[in-house]
């Protein structure tokens, strides 16, 4: 059930939801802001921005305190709403936890396999590069040795 269904015991009809383009839901009531309200809100927000640019530290502190108070009030309303709802059954909670543990374990195992494959491929490439470097070093030593012999015979 939706939180609104649990509280009121009724389900909102689809026609109500279709008639409202961008509703603001308050408990089981839906309120659609009018265009004049949205224009007024945009005007006040631009005024707030202008005020904040030229405001003193005291008014900015007051604004911060008002915002914090509003956030606390909203959080208190949320806590009150969710504490009034009955908890999920234990079996359902256990199912969710088990499913989470199972999917997490599967992800970790596939990730480990992927990482192991990539590390093995990198290790093989490094081994091939080391072998090529050894071959080039030995070829370089042989060429240097031939050049030294020519220098000795020329003298």
PDB file of N, CA, C and O in Angstrom, residues 89-134:
ATOM      1  N   UNK A  89       6.647  -6.846   7.612  1.00  0.00           N
ATOM      2  CA  UNK A  89       6.772  -8.137   8.298  1.00  0.00           C
ATOM      3  C   UNK A  89       8.224  -8.615   8.301  1.00  0.00           C
ATOM      4  O   UNK A  89       8.984  -8.340   7.377  1.00  0.00           O
ATOM      5  N   UNK A  90       8.587  -9.336   9.351  1.00  0.00           N
ATOM      6  CA  UNK A  90       9.963  -9.807   9.502  1.00  0.00           C
ATOM      7  C   UNK A  90      10.373 -10.701   8.353  1.00  0.00           C
ATOM      8  O   UNK A  90      11.506 -10.607   7.856  1.00  0.00           O
ATOM      9  N   UNK A  91       9.474 -11.563   7.892  1.00  0.00           N
ATOM     10  CA  UNK A  91       9.810 -12.469   6.791  1.00  0.00           C
ATOM     11  C   UNK A  91      10.136 -11.691   5.525  1.00  0.00           C
ATOM     12  O   UNK A  91      11.058 -12.032   4.788  1.00  0.00           O
ATOM     13  N   UNK A  92       9.400 -10.611   5.282  1.00  0.00           N
ATOM     14  CA  UNK A  92       9.650  -9.809   4.085  1.00  0.00           C
ATOM     15  C   UNK A  92      10.986  -9.073   4.201  1.00  0.00           C
ATOM     16  O   UNK A  92      11.742  -8.973   3.225  1.00  0.00           O
ATOM     17  N   UNK A  93      11.264  -8.566   5.365  1.00  0.00           N
ATOM     18  CA  UNK A  93      12.543  -7.890   5.599  1.00  0.00           C
ATOM     19  C   UNK A  93      13.698  -8.871   5.412  1.00  0.00           C
ATOM     20  O   UNK A  93      14.708  -8.544   4.780  1.00  0.00           O
ATOM     21  N   UNK A  94      13.551 -10.079   5.939  1.00  0.00           N
ATOM     22  CA  UNK A  94      14.593 -11.102   5.794  1.00  0.00           C
ATOM     23  C   UNK A  94      14.779 -11.462   4.323  1.00  0.00           C
ATOM     24  O   UNK A  94      15.914 -11.657   3.863  1.00  0.00           O
ATOM     25  N   UNK A  95      13.683 -11.549   3.564  1.00  0.00           N
ATOM     26  CA  UNK A  95      13.792 -11.843   2.132  1.00  0.00           C
ATOM     27  C   UNK A  95      14.600 -10.765   1.416  1.00  0.00           C
ATOM     28  O   UNK A  95      15.456 -11.069   0.581  1.00  0.00           O
ATOM     29  N   UNK A  96      14.320  -9.503   1.741  1.00  0.00           N
ATOM     30  CA  UNK A  96      15.056  -8.400   1.115  1.00  0.00           C
ATOM     31  C   UNK A  96      16.539  -8.456   1.466  1.00  0.00           C
ATOM     32  O   UNK A  96      17.401  -8.246   0.607  1.00  0.00           O
ATOM     33  N   UNK A  97      16.837  -8.737   2.718  1.00  0.00           N
ATOM     34  CA  UNK A  97      18.240  -8.825   3.138  1.00  0.00           C
ATOM     35  C   UNK A  97      18.954  -9.987   2.458  1.00  0.00           C
ATOM     36  O   UNK A  97      20.109  -9.856   2.014  1.00  0.00           O
ATOM     37  N   UNK A  98      18.288 -11.122   2.363  1.00  0.00           N
ATOM     38  CA  UNK A  98      18.890 -12.280   1.697  1.00  0.00           C
ATOM     39  C   UNK A  98      19.119 -12.012   0.220  1.00  0.00           C
ATOM     40  O   UNK A  98      20.161 -12.366  -0.346  1.00  0.00           O
ATOM     41  N   UNK A  99      18.153 -11.376  -0.429  1.00  0.00           N
ATOM     42  CA  UNK A  99      18.292 -11.042  -1.857  1.00  0.00           C
ATOM     43  C   UNK A  99      19.455 -10.078  -2.055  1.00  0.00           C
ATOM     44  O   UNK A  99      20.257 -10.222  -2.983  1.00  0.00           O
ATOM     45  N   UNK A 100      19.572  -9.098  -1.168  1.00  0.00           N
ATOM     46  CA  UNK A 100      20.679  -8.148  -1.249  1.00  0.00           C
ATOM     47  C   UNK A 100      22.014  -8.871  -1.081  1.00  0.00           C
ATOM     48  O   UNK A 100      22.957  -8.633  -1.843  1.00  0.00           O
ATOM     49  N   UNK A 101      22.108  -9.754  -0.091  1.00  0.00           N
ATOM     50  CA  UNK A 101      23.346 -10.496   0.140  1.00  0.00           C
ATOM     51  C   UNK A 101      23.673 -11.375  -1.060  1.00  0.00           C
ATOM     52  O   UNK A 101      24.835 -11.466  -1.481  1.00  0.00           O
ATOM     53  N   UNK A 102      22.661 -11.995  -1.644  1.00  0.00           N
ATOM     54  CA  UNK A 102      22.879 -12.880  -2.792  1.00  0.00           C
ATOM     55  C   UNK A 102      23.373 -12.088  -3.998  1.00  0.00           C
ATOM     56  O   UNK A 102      24.364 -12.473  -4.632  1.00  0.00           O
ATOM     57  N   UNK A 103      22.713 -10.981  -4.327  1.00  0.00           N
ATOM     58  CA  UNK A 103      23.136 -10.206  -5.497  1.00  0.00           C
ATOM     59  C   UNK A 103      24.516  -9.578  -5.275  1.00  0.00           C
ATOM     60  O   UNK A 103      25.320  -9.517  -6.204  1.00  0.00           O
ATOM     61  N   UNK A 104      24.787  -9.162  -4.050  1.00  0.00           N
ATOM     62  CA  UNK A 104      26.103  -8.584  -3.754  1.00  0.00           C
ATOM     63  C   UNK A 104      27.192  -9.644  -3.897  1.00  0.00           C
ATOM     64  O   UNK A 104      28.255  -9.382  -4.474  1.00  0.00           O
ATOM     65  N   UNK A 105      26.939 -10.840  -3.403  1.00  0.00           N
ATOM     66  CA  UNK A 105      27.908 -11.930  -3.520  1.00  0.00           C
ATOM     67  C   UNK A 105      28.144 -12.304  -4.976  1.00  0.00           C
ATOM     68  O   UNK A 105      29.294 -12.500  -5.393  1.00  0.00           O
ATOM     69  N   UNK A 106      27.090 -12.370  -5.763  1.00  0.00           N
ATOM     70  CA  UNK A 106      27.234 -12.691  -7.186  1.00  0.00           C
ATOM     71  C   UNK A 106      28.062 -11.619  -7.888  1.00  0.00           C
ATOM     72  O   UNK A 106      28.954 -11.931  -8.686  1.00  0.00           O
ATOM     73  N   UNK A 107      27.783 -10.355  -7.585  1.00  0.00           N
ATOM     74  CA  UNK A 107      28.558  -9.276  -8.194  1.00  0.00           C
ATOM     75  C   UNK A 107      30.030  -9.370  -7.812  1.00  0.00           C
ATOM     76  O   UNK A 107      30.906  -9.234  -8.669  1.00  0.00           O
ATOM     77  N   UNK A 108      30.287  -9.589  -6.524  1.00  0.00           N
ATOM     78  CA  UNK A 108      31.682  -9.674  -6.068  1.00  0.00           C
ATOM     79  C   UNK A 108      32.414 -10.834  -6.742  1.00  0.00           C
ATOM     80  O   UNK A 108      33.582 -10.698  -7.132  1.00  0.00           O
ATOM     81  N   UNK A 109      31.756 -11.984  -6.880  1.00  0.00           N
ATOM     82  CA  UNK A 109      32.388 -13.135  -7.528  1.00  0.00           C
ATOM     83  C   UNK A 109      32.684 -12.865  -8.997  1.00  0.00           C
ATOM     84  O   UNK A 109      33.775 -13.179  -9.484  1.00  0.00           O
ATOM     85  N   UNK A 110      31.732 -12.275  -9.722  1.00  0.00           N
ATOM     86  CA  UNK A 110      31.986 -11.978 -11.142  1.00  0.00           C
ATOM     87  C   UNK A 110      33.058 -10.902 -11.283  1.00  0.00           C
ATOM     88  O   UNK A 110      33.897 -10.968 -12.186  1.00  0.00           O
ATOM     89  N   UNK A 111      33.050  -9.921 -10.384  1.00  0.00           N
ATOM     90  CA  UNK A 111      34.067  -8.886 -10.429  1.00  0.00           C
ATOM     91  C   UNK A 111      35.447  -9.469 -10.168  1.00  0.00           C
ATOM     92  O   UNK A 111      36.413  -9.139 -10.875  1.00  0.00           O
ATOM     93  N   UNK A 112      35.560 -10.365  -9.191  1.00  0.00           N
ATOM     94  CA  UNK A 112      36.847 -10.996  -8.893  1.00  0.00           C
ATOM     95  C   UNK A 112      37.326 -11.810 -10.085  1.00  0.00           C
ATOM     96  O   UNK A 112      38.511 -11.771 -10.432  1.00  0.00           O
ATOM     97  N   UNK A 113      36.434 -12.560 -10.723  1.00  0.00           N
ATOM     98  CA  UNK A 113      36.816 -13.356 -11.892  1.00  0.00           C
ATOM     99  C   UNK A 113      37.305 -12.446 -13.014  1.00  0.00           C
ATOM    100  O   UNK A 113      38.318 -12.740 -13.674  1.00  0.00           O
ATOM    101  N   UNK A 114      36.618 -11.342 -13.228  1.00  0.00           N
ATOM    102  CA  UNK A 114      37.012 -10.393 -14.271  1.00  0.00           C
ATOM    103  C   UNK A 114      38.387  -9.797 -13.980  1.00  0.00           C
ATOM    104  O   UNK A 114      39.245  -9.704 -14.860  1.00  0.00           O
ATOM    105  N   UNK A 115      38.607  -9.408 -12.740  1.00  0.00           N
ATOM    106  CA  UNK A 115      39.897  -8.825 -12.349  1.00  0.00           C
ATOM    107  C   UNK A 115      41.011  -9.857 -12.487  1.00  0.00           C
ATOM    108  O   UNK A 115      42.106  -9.538 -12.979  1.00  0.00           O
ATOM    109  N   UNK A 116      40.756 -11.105 -12.077  1.00  0.00           N
ATOM    110  CA  UNK A 116      41.765 -12.158 -12.200  1.00  0.00           C
ATOM    111  C   UNK A 116      42.145 -12.392 -13.660  1.00  0.00           C
ATOM    112  O   UNK A 116      43.325 -12.552 -13.988  1.00  0.00           O
ATOM    113  N   UNK A 117      41.146 -12.402 -14.554  1.00  0.00           N
ATOM    114  CA  UNK A 117      41.430 -12.587 -15.980  1.00  0.00           C
ATOM    115  C   UNK A 117      42.283 -11.442 -16.517  1.00  0.00           C
ATOM    116  O   UNK A 117      43.246 -11.667 -17.257  1.00  0.00           O
ATOM    117  N   UNK A 118      41.920 -10.222 -16.162  1.00  0.00           N
ATOM    118  CA  UNK A 118      42.679  -9.060 -16.641  1.00  0.00           C
ATOM    119  C   UNK A 118      44.104  -9.072 -16.098  1.00  0.00           C
ATOM    120  O   UNK A 118      45.055  -8.741 -16.820  1.00  0.00           O
ATOM    121  N   UNK A 119      44.285  -9.422 -14.825  1.00  0.00           N
ATOM    122  CA  UNK A 119      45.631  -9.487 -14.258  1.00  0.00           C
ATOM    123  C   UNK A 119      46.461 -10.578 -14.918  1.00  0.00           C
ATOM    124  O   UNK A 119      47.666 -10.398 -15.159  1.00  0.00           O
ATOM    125  N   UNK A 120      45.832 -11.718 -15.213  1.00  0.00           N
ATOM    126  CA  UNK A 120      46.550 -12.799 -15.891  1.00  0.00           C
ATOM    127  C   UNK A 120      46.993 -12.350 -17.277  1.00  0.00           C
ATOM    128  O   UNK A 120      48.131 -12.628 -17.696  1.00  0.00           O
ATOM    129  N   UNK A 121      46.109 -11.648 -18.003  1.00  0.00           N
ATOM    130  CA  UNK A 121      46.469 -11.151 -19.336  1.00  0.00           C
ATOM    131  C   UNK A 121      47.618 -10.148 -19.241  1.00  0.00           C
ATOM    132  O   UNK A 121      48.566 -10.201 -20.048  1.00  0.00           O
ATOM    133  N   UNK A 122      47.576  -9.252 -18.260  1.00  0.00           N
ATOM    134  CA  UNK A 122      48.659  -8.278 -18.073  1.00  0.00           C
ATOM    135  C   UNK A 122      49.960  -8.980 -17.707  1.00  0.00           C
ATOM    136  O   UNK A 122      51.039  -8.607 -18.195  1.00  0.00           O
ATOM    137  N   UNK A 123      49.885  -9.985 -16.872  1.00  0.00           N
ATOM    138  CA  UNK A 123      51.078 -10.731 -16.476  1.00  0.00           C
ATOM    139  C   UNK A 123      51.714 -11.421 -17.687  1.00  0.00           C
ATOM    140  O   UNK A 123      52.943 -11.413 -17.832  1.00  0.00           O
ATOM    141  N   UNK A 124      50.884 -12.010 -18.548  1.00  0.00           N
ATOM    142  CA  UNK A 124      51.419 -12.653 -19.757  1.00  0.00           C
ATOM    143  C   UNK A 124      52.093 -11.631 -20.667  1.00  0.00           C
ATOM    144  O   UNK A 124      53.165 -11.895 -21.225  1.00  0.00           O
ATOM    145  N   UNK A 125      51.485 -10.464 -20.825  1.00  0.00           N
ATOM    146  CA  UNK A 125      52.086  -9.418 -21.660  1.00  0.00           C
ATOM    147  C   UNK A 125      53.421  -8.963 -21.082  1.00  0.00           C
ATOM    148  O   UNK A 125      54.391  -8.749 -21.820  1.00  0.00           O
ATOM    149  N   UNK A 126      53.486  -8.818 -19.753  1.00  0.00           N
ATOM    150  CA  UNK A 126      54.740  -8.411 -19.104  1.00  0.00           C
ATOM    151  C   UNK A 126      55.808  -9.478 -19.309  1.00  0.00           C
ATOM    152  O   UNK A 126      56.971  -9.160 -19.592  1.00  0.00           O
ATOM    153  N   UNK A 127      55.432 -10.750 -19.181  1.00  0.00           N
ATOM    154  CA  UNK A 127      56.396 -11.842 -19.403  1.00  0.00           C
ATOM    155  C   UNK A 127      56.941 -11.798 -20.830  1.00  0.00           C
ATOM    156  O   UNK A 127      58.155 -11.946 -21.048  1.00  0.00           O
ATOM    157  N   UNK A 128      56.039 -11.587 -21.815  1.00  0.00           N
ATOM    158  CA  UNK A 128      56.502 -11.509 -23.214  1.00  0.00           C
ATOM    159  C   UNK A 128      57.433 -10.320 -23.419  1.00  0.00           C
ATOM    160  O   UNK A 128      58.459 -10.440 -24.100  1.00  0.00           O
ATOM    161  N   UNK A 129      57.107  -9.181 -22.812  1.00  0.00           N
ATOM    162  CA  UNK A 129      57.972  -8.006 -22.939  1.00  0.00           C
ATOM    163  C   UNK A 129      59.342  -8.250 -22.305  1.00  0.00           C
ATOM    164  O   UNK A 129      60.376  -7.851 -22.862  1.00  0.00           O
ATOM    165  N   UNK A 130      59.372  -8.904 -21.145  1.00  0.00           N
ATOM    166  CA  UNK A 130      60.655  -9.216 -20.502  1.00  0.00           C
ATOM    167  C   UNK A 130      61.495 -10.131 -21.385  1.00  0.00           C
ATOM    168  O   UNK A 130      62.712  -9.940 -21.506  1.00  0.00           O
ATOM    169  N   UNK A 131      60.872 -11.111 -22.006  1.00  0.00           N
ATOM    170  CA  UNK A 131      61.598 -12.008 -22.911  1.00  0.00           C
ATOM    171  C   UNK A 131      62.137 -11.241 -24.110  1.00  0.00           C
ATOM    172  O   UNK A 131      63.292 -11.443 -24.525  1.00  0.00           O
ATOM    173  N   UNK A 132      61.336 -10.332 -24.681  1.00  0.00           N
ATOM    174  CA  UNK A 132      61.801  -9.551 -25.820  1.00  0.00           C
ATOM    175  C   UNK A 132      62.952  -8.631 -25.430  1.00  0.00           C
ATOM    176  O   UNK A 132      63.925  -8.465 -26.185  1.00  0.00           O
ATOM    177  N   UNK A 133      62.878  -8.035 -24.238  1.00  0.00           N
ATOM    178  CA  UNK A 133      63.959  -7.165 -23.763  1.00  0.00           C
ATOM    179  C   UNK A 133      65.235  -7.972 -23.587  1.00  0.00           C
ATOM    180  O   UNK A 133      66.336  -7.525 -23.972  1.00  0.00           O
ATOM    181  N   UNK A 134      65.124  -9.183 -23.019  1.00  0.00           N
ATOM    182  CA  UNK A 134      66.300 -10.030 -22.844  1.00  0.00           C
ATOM    183  C   UNK A 134      66.916 -10.375 -24.199  1.00  0.00           C
ATOM    184  O   UNK A 134      68.147 -10.350 -24.360  1.00  0.00           O
TER     185      UNK A 134
END
